[in-house]
Amino acid sequence: MRGLHADTGYLLYRLGLRSGQLFNTFLQESGLRLRHYALLRFLATSEGALQRELSTRLGYDPSAIVGLVDDLEKLGFAERRPSPDDRRSRIVVLTENGRGFLRDTDEAGLRVTNELLDPLDATQRETLHTLLQQVAEDGLA
């Protein structure tokens, strides 16, 4: 019988937990959690998104998105605006304060990633990232 660490899915699960713990620790001072950070990072790469799109793209329950966006609005990091395509819909956009927060946290985010991937050299990290992107694009799209 295979040992637990022979199961790639389990290893990914455990590394995901560890990564979340590290990110939440680094974000603790700001009052944000990894879910907020992920939403901000997504918004930084878009011109804005409908809440249902955020739910689909990030894999979060739609009711969770409402609360996350509410939290980010209170901090001035995101705002809801009328959709240019449908005035009845609202899109969520990143504010300048949100962009500033992301710029300020870039280095800390890299430190978290470096701590998590400390056992790997630069080439191995790049290979791992490429492989994870390939799996994510196919399985999480």
GROMACS .gro file of N, CA and C in nm:
model
  423
    1MET      N    1   0.084  -0.118   0.000
    1MET     CA    2   0.000   0.000   0.000
    1MET      C    3   0.089   0.125   0.000
    2ARG      N    4   0.044   0.226  -0.075
    2ARG     CA    5   0.122   0.350  -0.084
    2ARG      C    6   0.110   0.430   0.044
    3GLY      N    7   0.217   0.502   0.077
    3GLY     CA    8   0.214   0.592   0.191
    3GLY      C    9   0.141   0.721   0.155
    4LEU      N   10   0.101   0.794   0.255
    4LEU     CA   11   0.025   0.917   0.235
    4LEU      C   12   0.099   1.017   0.146
    5HIS      N   13   0.230   1.031   0.167
    5HIS     CA   14   0.306   1.128   0.089
    5HIS      C   15   0.335   1.081  -0.053
    6ALA      N   16   0.291   0.962  -0.088
    6ALA     CA   17   0.300   0.915  -0.226
    6ALA      C   18   0.183   0.967  -0.308
    7ASP      N   19   0.085   1.024  -0.242
    7ASP     CA   20  -0.035   1.075  -0.308
    7ASP      C   21  -0.015   1.223  -0.342
    8THR      N   22   0.000   1.253  -0.470
    8THR     CA   23   0.026   1.390  -0.515
    8THR      C   24  -0.086   1.485  -0.475
    9GLY      N   25  -0.209   1.439  -0.487
    9GLY     CA   26  -0.322   1.523  -0.449
    9GLY      C   27  -0.315   1.565  -0.303
   10TYR      N   28  -0.279   1.473  -0.217
   10TYR     CA   29  -0.267   1.505  -0.075
   10TYR      C   30  -0.153   1.605  -0.052
   11LEU      N   31  -0.041   1.585  -0.120
   11LEU     CA   32   0.071   1.678  -0.105
   11LEU      C   33   0.031   1.819  -0.149
   12LEU      N   34  -0.042   1.828  -0.261
   12LEU     CA   35  -0.088   1.959  -0.307
   12LEU      C   36  -0.182   2.021  -0.204
   13TYR      N   37  -0.270   1.940  -0.148
   13TYR     CA   38  -0.362   1.988  -0.045
   13TYR      C   39  -0.284   2.043   0.075
   14ARG      N   40  -0.187   1.967   0.124
   14ARG     CA   41  -0.109   2.011   0.241
   14ARG      C   42  -0.028   2.136   0.210
   15LEU      N   43   0.031   2.143   0.092
   15LEU     CA   44   0.107   2.262   0.054
   15LEU      C   45   0.014   2.383   0.041
   16GLY      N   46  -0.108   2.359  -0.010
   16GLY     CA   47  -0.206   2.468  -0.018
   16GLY      C   48  -0.241   2.521   0.120
   17LEU      N   49  -0.259   2.429   0.216
   17LEU     CA   50  -0.287   2.472   0.354
   17LEU      C   51  -0.172   2.553   0.410
   18ARG      N   52  -0.050   2.503   0.389
   18ARG     CA   53   0.069   2.572   0.441
   18ARG      C   54   0.084   2.710   0.376
   19SER      N   55   0.063   2.715   0.246
   19SER     CA   56   0.072   2.843   0.176
   19SER      C   57  -0.032   2.940   0.231
   20GLY      N   58  -0.155   2.894   0.251
   20GLY     CA   59  -0.260   2.979   0.307
   20GLY      C   60  -0.225   3.029   0.445
   21GLN      N   61  -0.168   2.941   0.528
   21GLN     CA   62  -0.127   2.982   0.663
   21GLN      C   63  -0.021   3.092   0.658
   22LEU      N   64   0.079   3.072   0.571
   22LEU     CA   65   0.186   3.172   0.559
   22LEU      C   66   0.132   3.305   0.508
   23PHE      N   67   0.047   3.301   0.406
   23PHE     CA   68  -0.009   3.425   0.352
   23PHE      C   69  -0.099   3.493   0.454
   24ASN      N   70  -0.181   3.417   0.525
   24ASN     CA   71  -0.268   3.478   0.624
   24ASN      C   72  -0.189   3.540   0.738
   25THR      N   73  -0.077   3.479   0.775
   25THR     CA   74   0.008   3.537   0.879
   25THR      C   75   0.066   3.670   0.832
   26PHE      N   76   0.114   3.675   0.708
   26PHE     CA   77   0.171   3.800   0.657
   26PHE      C   78   0.064   3.907   0.638
   27LEU      N   79  -0.059   3.867   0.609
   27LEU     CA   80  -0.168   3.963   0.589
   27LEU      C   81  -0.236   4.005   0.719
   28GLN      N   82  -0.209   3.934   0.826
   28GLN     CA   83  -0.280   3.953   0.953
   28GLN      C   84  -0.283   4.099   0.997
   29GLU      N   85  -0.173   4.167   0.984
   29GLU     CA   86  -0.164   4.307   1.029
   29GLU      C   87  -0.260   4.397   0.953
   30SER      N   88  -0.284   4.367   0.825
   30SER     CA   89  -0.371   4.450   0.742
   30SER      C   90  -0.519   4.423   0.770
   31GLY      N   91  -0.548   4.311   0.836
   31GLY     CA   92  -0.687   4.274   0.860
   31GLY      C   93  -0.748   4.194   0.746
   32LEU      N   94  -0.669   4.169   0.644
   32LEU     CA   95  -0.716   4.092   0.530
   32LEU      C   96  -0.675   3.946   0.542
   33ARG      N   97  -0.738   3.864   0.460
   33ARG     CA   98  -0.706   3.721   0.453
   33ARG      C   99  -0.667   3.690   0.308
   34LEU      N  100  -0.622   3.568   0.288
   34LEU     CA  101  -0.577   3.526   0.155
   34LEU      C  102  -0.687   3.543   0.050
   35ARG      N  103  -0.811   3.520   0.088
   35ARG     CA  104  -0.921   3.535  -0.008
   35ARG      C  105  -0.933   3.680  -0.057
   36HIS      N  106  -0.914   3.776   0.032
   36HIS     CA  107  -0.915   3.917  -0.007
   36HIS      C  108  -0.799   3.945  -0.104
   37TYR      N  109  -0.682   3.895  -0.067
   37TYR     CA  110  -0.561   3.916  -0.145
   37TYR      C  111  -0.577   3.859  -0.286
   38ALA      N  112  -0.634   3.738  -0.295
   38ALA     CA  113  -0.655   3.675  -0.425
   38ALA      C  114  -0.750   3.760  -0.509
   39LEU      N  115  -0.855   3.810  -0.448
   39LEU     CA  116  -0.951   3.894  -0.520
   39LEU      C  117  -0.883   4.021  -0.570
   40LEU      N  118  -0.803   4.085  -0.485
   40LEU     CA  119  -0.730   4.205  -0.527
   40LEU      C  120  -0.635   4.175  -0.642
   41ARG      N  121  -0.562   4.064  -0.632
   41ARG     CA  122  -0.468   4.026  -0.738
   41ARG      C  123  -0.542   4.002  -0.869
   42PHE      N  124  -0.659   3.939  -0.862
   42PHE     CA  125  -0.738   3.917  -0.983
   42PHE      C  126  -0.781   4.052  -1.042
   43LEU      N  127  -0.832   4.141  -0.958
   43LEU     CA  128  -0.878   4.271  -1.007
   43LEU      C  129  -0.764   4.352  -1.068
   44ALA      N  130  -0.642   4.331  -1.019
   44ALA     CA  131  -0.526   4.404  -1.071
   44ALA      C  132  -0.497   4.367  -1.216
   45THR      N  133  -0.548   4.253  -1.261
   45THR     CA  134  -0.522   4.208  -1.397
   45THR      C  135  -0.643   4.227  -1.488
   46SER      N  136  -0.743   4.299  -1.439
   46SER     CA  137  -0.864   4.318  -1.519
   46SER      C  138  -0.910   4.464  -1.510
   47GLU      N  139  -1.003   4.497  -1.594
   47GLU     CA  140  -1.063   4.631  -1.592
   47GLU      C  141  -1.184   4.635  -1.499
   48GLY      N  142  -1.204   4.528  -1.427
   48GLY     CA  143  -1.319   4.514  -1.341
   48GLY      C  144  -1.392   4.386  -1.376
   49ALA      N  145  -1.473   4.338  -1.284
   49ALA     CA  146  -1.543   4.213  -1.307
   49ALA      C  147  -1.675   4.213  -1.231
   50LEU      N  148  -1.773   4.147  -1.289
   50LEU     CA  149  -1.899   4.124  -1.218
   50LEU      C  150  -1.873   4.029  -1.103
   51GLN      N  151  -1.952   4.042  -0.997
   51GLN     CA  152  -1.931   3.956  -0.880
   51GLN      C  153  -1.946   3.809  -0.917
   52ARG      N  154  -2.039   3.776  -1.006
   52ARG     CA  155  -2.056   3.635  -1.044
   52ARG      C  156  -1.933   3.584  -1.121
   53GLU      N  157  -1.868   3.673  -1.197
   53GLU     CA  158  -1.744   3.635  -1.266
   53GLU      C  159  -1.632   3.610  -1.164
   54LEU      N  160  -1.625   3.695  -1.062
   54LEU     CA  161  -1.525   3.675  -0.956
   54LEU      C  162  -1.546   3.540  -0.888
   55SER      N  163  -1.671   3.508  -0.861
   55SER     CA  164  -1.704   3.381  -0.798
   55SER      C  165  -1.656   3.264  -0.883
   56THR      N  166  -1.684   3.270  -1.012
   56THR     CA  167  -1.644   3.162  -1.103
   56THR      C  168  -1.493   3.154  -1.117
   57ARG      N  169  -1.429   3.266  -1.142
   57ARG     CA  170  -1.284   3.268  -1.168
   57ARG      C  171  -1.202   3.231  -1.046
   58LEU      N  172  -1.247   3.273  -0.927
   58LEU     CA  173  -1.171   3.245  -0.806
   58LEU      C  174  -1.215   3.116  -0.736
   59GLY      N  175  -1.330   3.064  -0.777
   59GLY     CA  176  -1.379   2.940  -0.716
   59GLY      C  177  -1.439   2.961  -0.578
   60TYR      N  178  -1.488   3.081  -0.551
   60TYR     CA  179  -1.549   3.113  -0.422
   60TYR      C  180  -1.701   3.112  -0.437
   61ASP      N  181  -1.769   3.079  -0.330
   61ASP     CA  182  -1.914   3.084  -0.327
   61ASP      C  183  -1.959   3.228  -0.353
   62PRO      N  184  -2.065   3.247  -0.433
   62PRO     CA  185  -2.111   3.385  -0.461
   62PRO      C  186  -2.140   3.467  -0.335
   63SER      N  187  -2.193   3.403  -0.231
   63SER     CA  188  -2.221   3.479  -0.108
   63SER      C  189  -2.092   3.524  -0.040
   64ALA      N  190  -1.985   3.448  -0.056
   64ALA     CA  191  -1.855   3.488   0.001
   64ALA      C  192  -1.800   3.609  -0.071
   65ILE      N  193  -1.821   3.614  -0.202
   65ILE     CA  194  -1.771   3.728  -0.281
   65ILE      C  195  -1.833   3.858  -0.232
   66VAL      N  196  -1.962   3.856  -0.202
   66VAL     CA  197  -2.030   3.977  -0.154
   66VAL      C  198  -1.960   4.031  -0.030
   67GLY      N  199  -1.933   3.945   0.066
   67GLY     CA  200  -1.866   3.986   0.189
   67GLY      C  201  -1.724   4.033   0.166
   68LEU      N  202  -1.650   3.964   0.080
   68LEU     CA  203  -1.512   4.004   0.050
   68LEU      C  204  -1.509   4.143  -0.016
   69VAL      N  205  -1.598   4.165  -0.110
   69VAL     CA  206  -1.603   4.296  -0.178
   69VAL      C  207  -1.646   4.404  -0.078
   70ASP      N  208  -1.741   4.373   0.009
   70ASP     CA  209  -1.781   4.468   0.113
   70ASP      C  210  -1.659   4.508   0.198
   71ASP      N  211  -1.581   4.408   0.240
   71ASP     CA  212  -1.462   4.434   0.321
   71ASP      C  213  -1.363   4.524   0.246
   72LEU      N  214  -1.340   4.493   0.119
   72LEU     CA  215  -1.243   4.570   0.041
   72LEU      C  216  -1.293   4.712   0.013
   73GLU      N  217  -1.424   4.728  -0.002
   73GLU     CA  218  -1.481   4.862  -0.019
   73GLU      C  219  -1.461   4.945   0.107
   74LYS      N  220  -1.483   4.884   0.223
   74LYS     CA  221  -1.465   4.957   0.350
   74LYS      C  222  -1.322   5.008   0.366
   75LEU      N  223  -1.225   4.931   0.314
   75LEU     CA  224  -1.084   4.970   0.323
   75LEU      C  225  -1.044   5.066   0.209
   76GLY      N  226  -1.134   5.086   0.113
   76GLY     CA  227  -1.103   5.172   0.000
   76GLY      C  228  -1.016   5.104  -0.105
   77PHE      N  229  -1.009   4.970  -0.104
   77PHE     CA  230  -0.924   4.896  -0.198
   77PHE      C  231  -0.999   4.857  -0.326
   78ALA      N  232  -1.130   4.854  -0.320
   78ALA     CA  233  -1.212   4.819  -0.437
   78ALA      C  234  -1.342   4.897  -0.428
   79GLU      N  235  -1.408   4.907  -0.542
   79GLU     CA  236  -1.540   4.972  -0.543
   79GLU      C  237  -1.628   4.908  -0.649
   80ARG      N  238  -1.757   4.918  -0.624
   80ARG     CA  239  -1.855   4.871  -0.722
   80ARG      C  240  -1.895   4.990  -0.808
   81ARG      N  241  -1.898   4.967  -0.939
   81ARG     CA  242  -1.937   5.071  -1.034
   81ARG      C  243  -2.041   5.013  -1.131
   82PRO      N  244  -2.122   5.101  -1.191
   82PRO     CA  245  -2.215   5.051  -1.293
   82PRO      C  246  -2.137   4.986  -1.408
   83SER      N  247  -2.187   4.875  -1.457
   83SER     CA  248  -2.125   4.808  -1.570
   83SER      C  249  -2.148   4.890  -1.696
   84PRO      N  250  -2.045   4.909  -1.778
   84PRO     CA  251  -2.065   4.984  -1.902
   84PRO      C  252  -2.156   4.910  -2.000
   85ASP      N  253  -2.166   4.777  -1.984
   85ASP     CA  254  -2.247   4.695  -2.076
   85ASP      C  255  -2.392   4.682  -2.032
   86ASP      N  256  -2.416   4.696  -1.901
   86ASP     CA  257  -2.551   4.676  -1.847
   86ASP      C  258  -2.564   4.760  -1.721
   87ARG      N  259  -2.633   4.869  -1.730
   87ARG     CA  260  -2.646   4.963  -1.618
   87ARG      C  261  -2.706   4.901  -1.492
   88ARG      N  262  -2.778   4.789  -1.508
   88ARG     CA  263  -2.838   4.723  -1.392
   88ARG      C  264  -2.734   4.642  -1.314
   89SER      N  265  -2.624   4.609  -1.380
   89SER     CA  266  -2.519   4.530  -1.317
   89SER      C  267  -2.409   4.619  -1.263
   90ARG      N  268  -2.339   4.570  -1.164
   90ARG     CA  269  -2.226   4.644  -1.104
   90ARG      C  270  -2.100   4.562  -1.125
   91ILE      N  271  -1.994   4.630  -1.161
   91ILE     CA  272  -1.864   4.563  -1.168
   91ILE      C  273  -1.780   4.606  -1.049
   92VAL      N  274  -1.689   4.521  -1.011
   92VAL     CA  275  -1.597   4.549  -0.902
   92VAL      C  276  -1.464   4.587  -0.964
   93VAL      N  277  -1.410   4.702  -0.923
   93VAL     CA  278  -1.283   4.749  -0.976
   93VAL      C  279  -1.186   4.779  -0.862
   94LEU      N  280  -1.060   4.764  -0.893
   94LEU     CA  281  -0.954   4.795  -0.798
   94LEU      C  282  -0.933   4.946  -0.795
   95THR      N  283  -0.919   5.003  -0.676
   95THR     CA  284  -0.893   5.147  -0.662
   95THR      C  285  -0.743   5.171  -0.657
   96GLU      N  286  -0.705   5.297  -0.661
   96GLU     CA  287  -0.562   5.331  -0.646
   96GLU      C  288  -0.509   5.285  -0.511
   97ASN      N  289  -0.592   5.297  -0.406
   97ASN     CA  290  -0.549   5.248  -0.274
   97ASN      C  291  -0.525   5.097  -0.278
   98GLY      N  292  -0.609   5.025  -0.351
   98GLY     CA  293  -0.590   4.881  -0.366
   98GLY      C  294  -0.462   4.849  -0.440
   99ARG      N  295  -0.434   4.926  -0.545
   99ARG     CA  296  -0.308   4.907  -0.619
   99ARG      C  297  -0.188   4.936  -0.530
  100GLY      N  298  -0.199   5.039  -0.449
  100GLY     CA  299  -0.091   5.073  -0.356
  100GLY      C  300  -0.068   4.962  -0.255
  101PHE      N  301  -0.177   4.906  -0.202
  101PHE     CA  302  -0.166   4.795  -0.108
  101PHE      C  303  -0.093   4.678  -0.173
  102LEU      N  304  -0.129   4.646  -0.296
  102LEU     CA  305  -0.063   4.534  -0.365
  102LEU      C  306   0.085   4.563  -0.388
  103ARG      N  307   0.117   4.686  -0.427
  103ARG     CA  308   0.259   4.722  -0.446
  103ARG      C  309   0.335   4.708  -0.314
  104ASP      N  310   0.272   4.753  -0.207
  104ASP     CA  311   0.337   4.747  -0.075
  104ASP      C  312   0.355   4.603  -0.025
  105THR      N  313   0.272   4.512  -0.072
  105THR     CA  314   0.279   4.374  -0.025
  105THR      C  315   0.353   4.281  -0.120
  106ASP      N  316   0.396   4.332  -0.234
  106ASP     CA  317   0.467   4.246  -0.331
  106ASP      C  318   0.586   4.176  -0.269
  107GLU      N  319   0.671   4.251  -0.200
  107GLU     CA  320   0.792   4.193  -0.142
  107GLU      C  321   0.758   4.089  -0.035
  108ALA      N  322   0.661   4.120   0.050
  108ALA     CA  323   0.621   4.025   0.154
  108ALA      C  324   0.563   3.898   0.092
  109GLY      N  325   0.486   3.914  -0.014
  109GLY     CA  326   0.431   3.798  -0.084
  109GLY      C  327   0.541   3.710  -0.141
  110LEU      N  328   0.644   3.772  -0.195
  110LEU     CA  329   0.758   3.695  -0.247
  110LEU      C  330   0.831   3.624  -0.134
  111ARG      N  331   0.842   3.687  -0.019
  111ARG     CA  332   0.906   3.621   0.096
  111ARG      C  333   0.828   3.497   0.138
  112VAL      N  334   0.697   3.507   0.138
  112VAL     CA  335   0.613   3.392   0.174
  112VAL      C  336   0.637   3.279   0.074
  113THR      N  337   0.635   3.311  -0.054
  113THR     CA  338   0.659   3.210  -0.157
  113THR      C  339   0.798   3.150  -0.142
  114ASN      N  340   0.897   3.234  -0.115
  114ASN     CA  341   1.034   3.184  -0.097
  114ASN      C  342   1.044   3.091   0.023
  115GLU      N  343   0.974   3.124   0.131
  115GLU     CA  344   0.975   3.037   0.248
  115GLU      C  345   0.912   2.902   0.216
  116LEU      N  346   0.802   2.904   0.146
  116LEU     CA  347   0.732   2.781   0.110
  116LEU      C  348   0.818   2.694   0.017
  117LEU      N  349   0.886   2.757  -0.076
  117LEU     CA  350   0.963   2.683  -0.176
  117LEU      C  351   1.112   2.677  -0.146
  118ASP      N  352   1.149   2.704  -0.023
  118ASP     CA  353   1.290   2.707   0.017
  118ASP      C  354   1.370   2.583  -0.024
  119PRO      N  355   1.313   2.462  -0.020
  119PRO     CA  356   1.391   2.344  -0.057
  119PRO      C  357   1.427   2.337  -0.206
  120LEU      N  358   1.367   2.421  -0.290
  120LEU     CA  359   1.388   2.414  -0.434
  120LEU      C  360   1.483   2.523  -0.482
  121ASP      N  361   1.565   2.489  -0.583
  121ASP     CA  362   1.650   2.592  -0.644
  121ASP      C  363   1.567   2.668  -0.748
  122ALA      N  364   1.625   2.770  -0.807
  122ALA     CA  365   1.551   2.858  -0.898
  122ALA      C  366   1.493   2.782  -1.018
  123THR      N  367   1.570   2.691  -1.074
  123THR     CA  368   1.522   2.613  -1.189
  123THR      C  369   1.406   2.525  -1.149
  124GLN      N  370   1.414   2.461  -1.035
  124GLN     CA  371   1.306   2.376  -0.987
  124GLN      C  372   1.179   2.458  -0.960
  125ARG      N  373   1.197   2.577  -0.904
  125ARG     CA  374   1.081   2.665  -0.878
  125ARG      C  375   1.012   2.703  -1.008
  126GLU      N  376   1.091   2.736  -1.108
  126GLU     CA  377   1.034   2.773  -1.238
  126GLU      C  378   0.960   2.655  -1.300
  127THR      N  379   1.019   2.537  -1.291
  127THR     CA  380   0.955   2.416  -1.343
  127THR      C  381   0.825   2.388  -1.269
  128LEU      N  382   0.828   2.396  -1.137
  128LEU     CA  383   0.708   2.374  -1.057
  128LEU      C  384   0.599   2.473  -1.096
  129HIS      N  385   0.635   2.599  -1.108
  129HIS     CA  386   0.537   2.702  -1.144
  129HIS      C  387   0.475   2.672  -1.281
  130THR      N  388   0.559   2.637  -1.378
  130THR     CA  389   0.510   2.605  -1.512
  130THR      C  390   0.414   2.487  -1.509
  131LEU      N  391   0.449   2.383  -1.436
  131LEU     CA  392   0.364   2.264  -1.427
  131LEU      C  393   0.232   2.297  -1.357
  132LEU      N  394   0.238   2.373  -1.248
  132LEU     CA  395   0.116   2.411  -1.177
  132LEU      C  396   0.026   2.497  -1.265
  133GLN      N  397   0.085   2.587  -1.341
  133GLN     CA  398   0.006   2.669  -1.434
  133GLN      C  399  -0.065   2.581  -1.537
  134GLN      N  400   0.008   2.484  -1.588
  134GLN     CA  401  -0.051   2.393  -1.687
  134GLN      C  402  -0.168   2.318  -1.629
  135VAL      N  403  -0.154   2.264  -1.509
  135VAL     CA  404  -0.261   2.191  -1.444
  135VAL      C  405  -0.378   2.286  -1.412
  136ALA      N  406  -0.346   2.404  -1.362
  136ALA     CA  407  -0.451   2.501  -1.326
  136ALA      C  408  -0.529   2.547  -1.448
  137GLU      N  409  -0.461   2.572  -1.557
  137GLU     CA  410  -0.530   2.618  -1.679
  137GLU      C  411  -0.624   2.512  -1.732
  138ASP      N  412  -0.588   2.387  -1.717
  138ASP     CA  413  -0.672   2.279  -1.766
  138ASP      C  414  -0.783   2.243  -1.667
  139GLY      N  415  -0.747   2.241  -1.538
  139GLY     CA  416  -0.841   2.193  -1.439
  139GLY      C  417  -0.922   2.299  -1.367
  140LEU      N  418  -0.880   2.424  -1.373
  140LEU     CA  419  -0.948   2.529  -1.297
  140LEU      C  420  -1.010   2.635  -1.386
  141ALA      N  421  -1.002   2.616  -1.516
  141ALA     CA  422  -1.055   2.718  -1.608
  141ALA      C  423  -1.204   2.727  -1.606
   0.00000   0.00000   0.00000
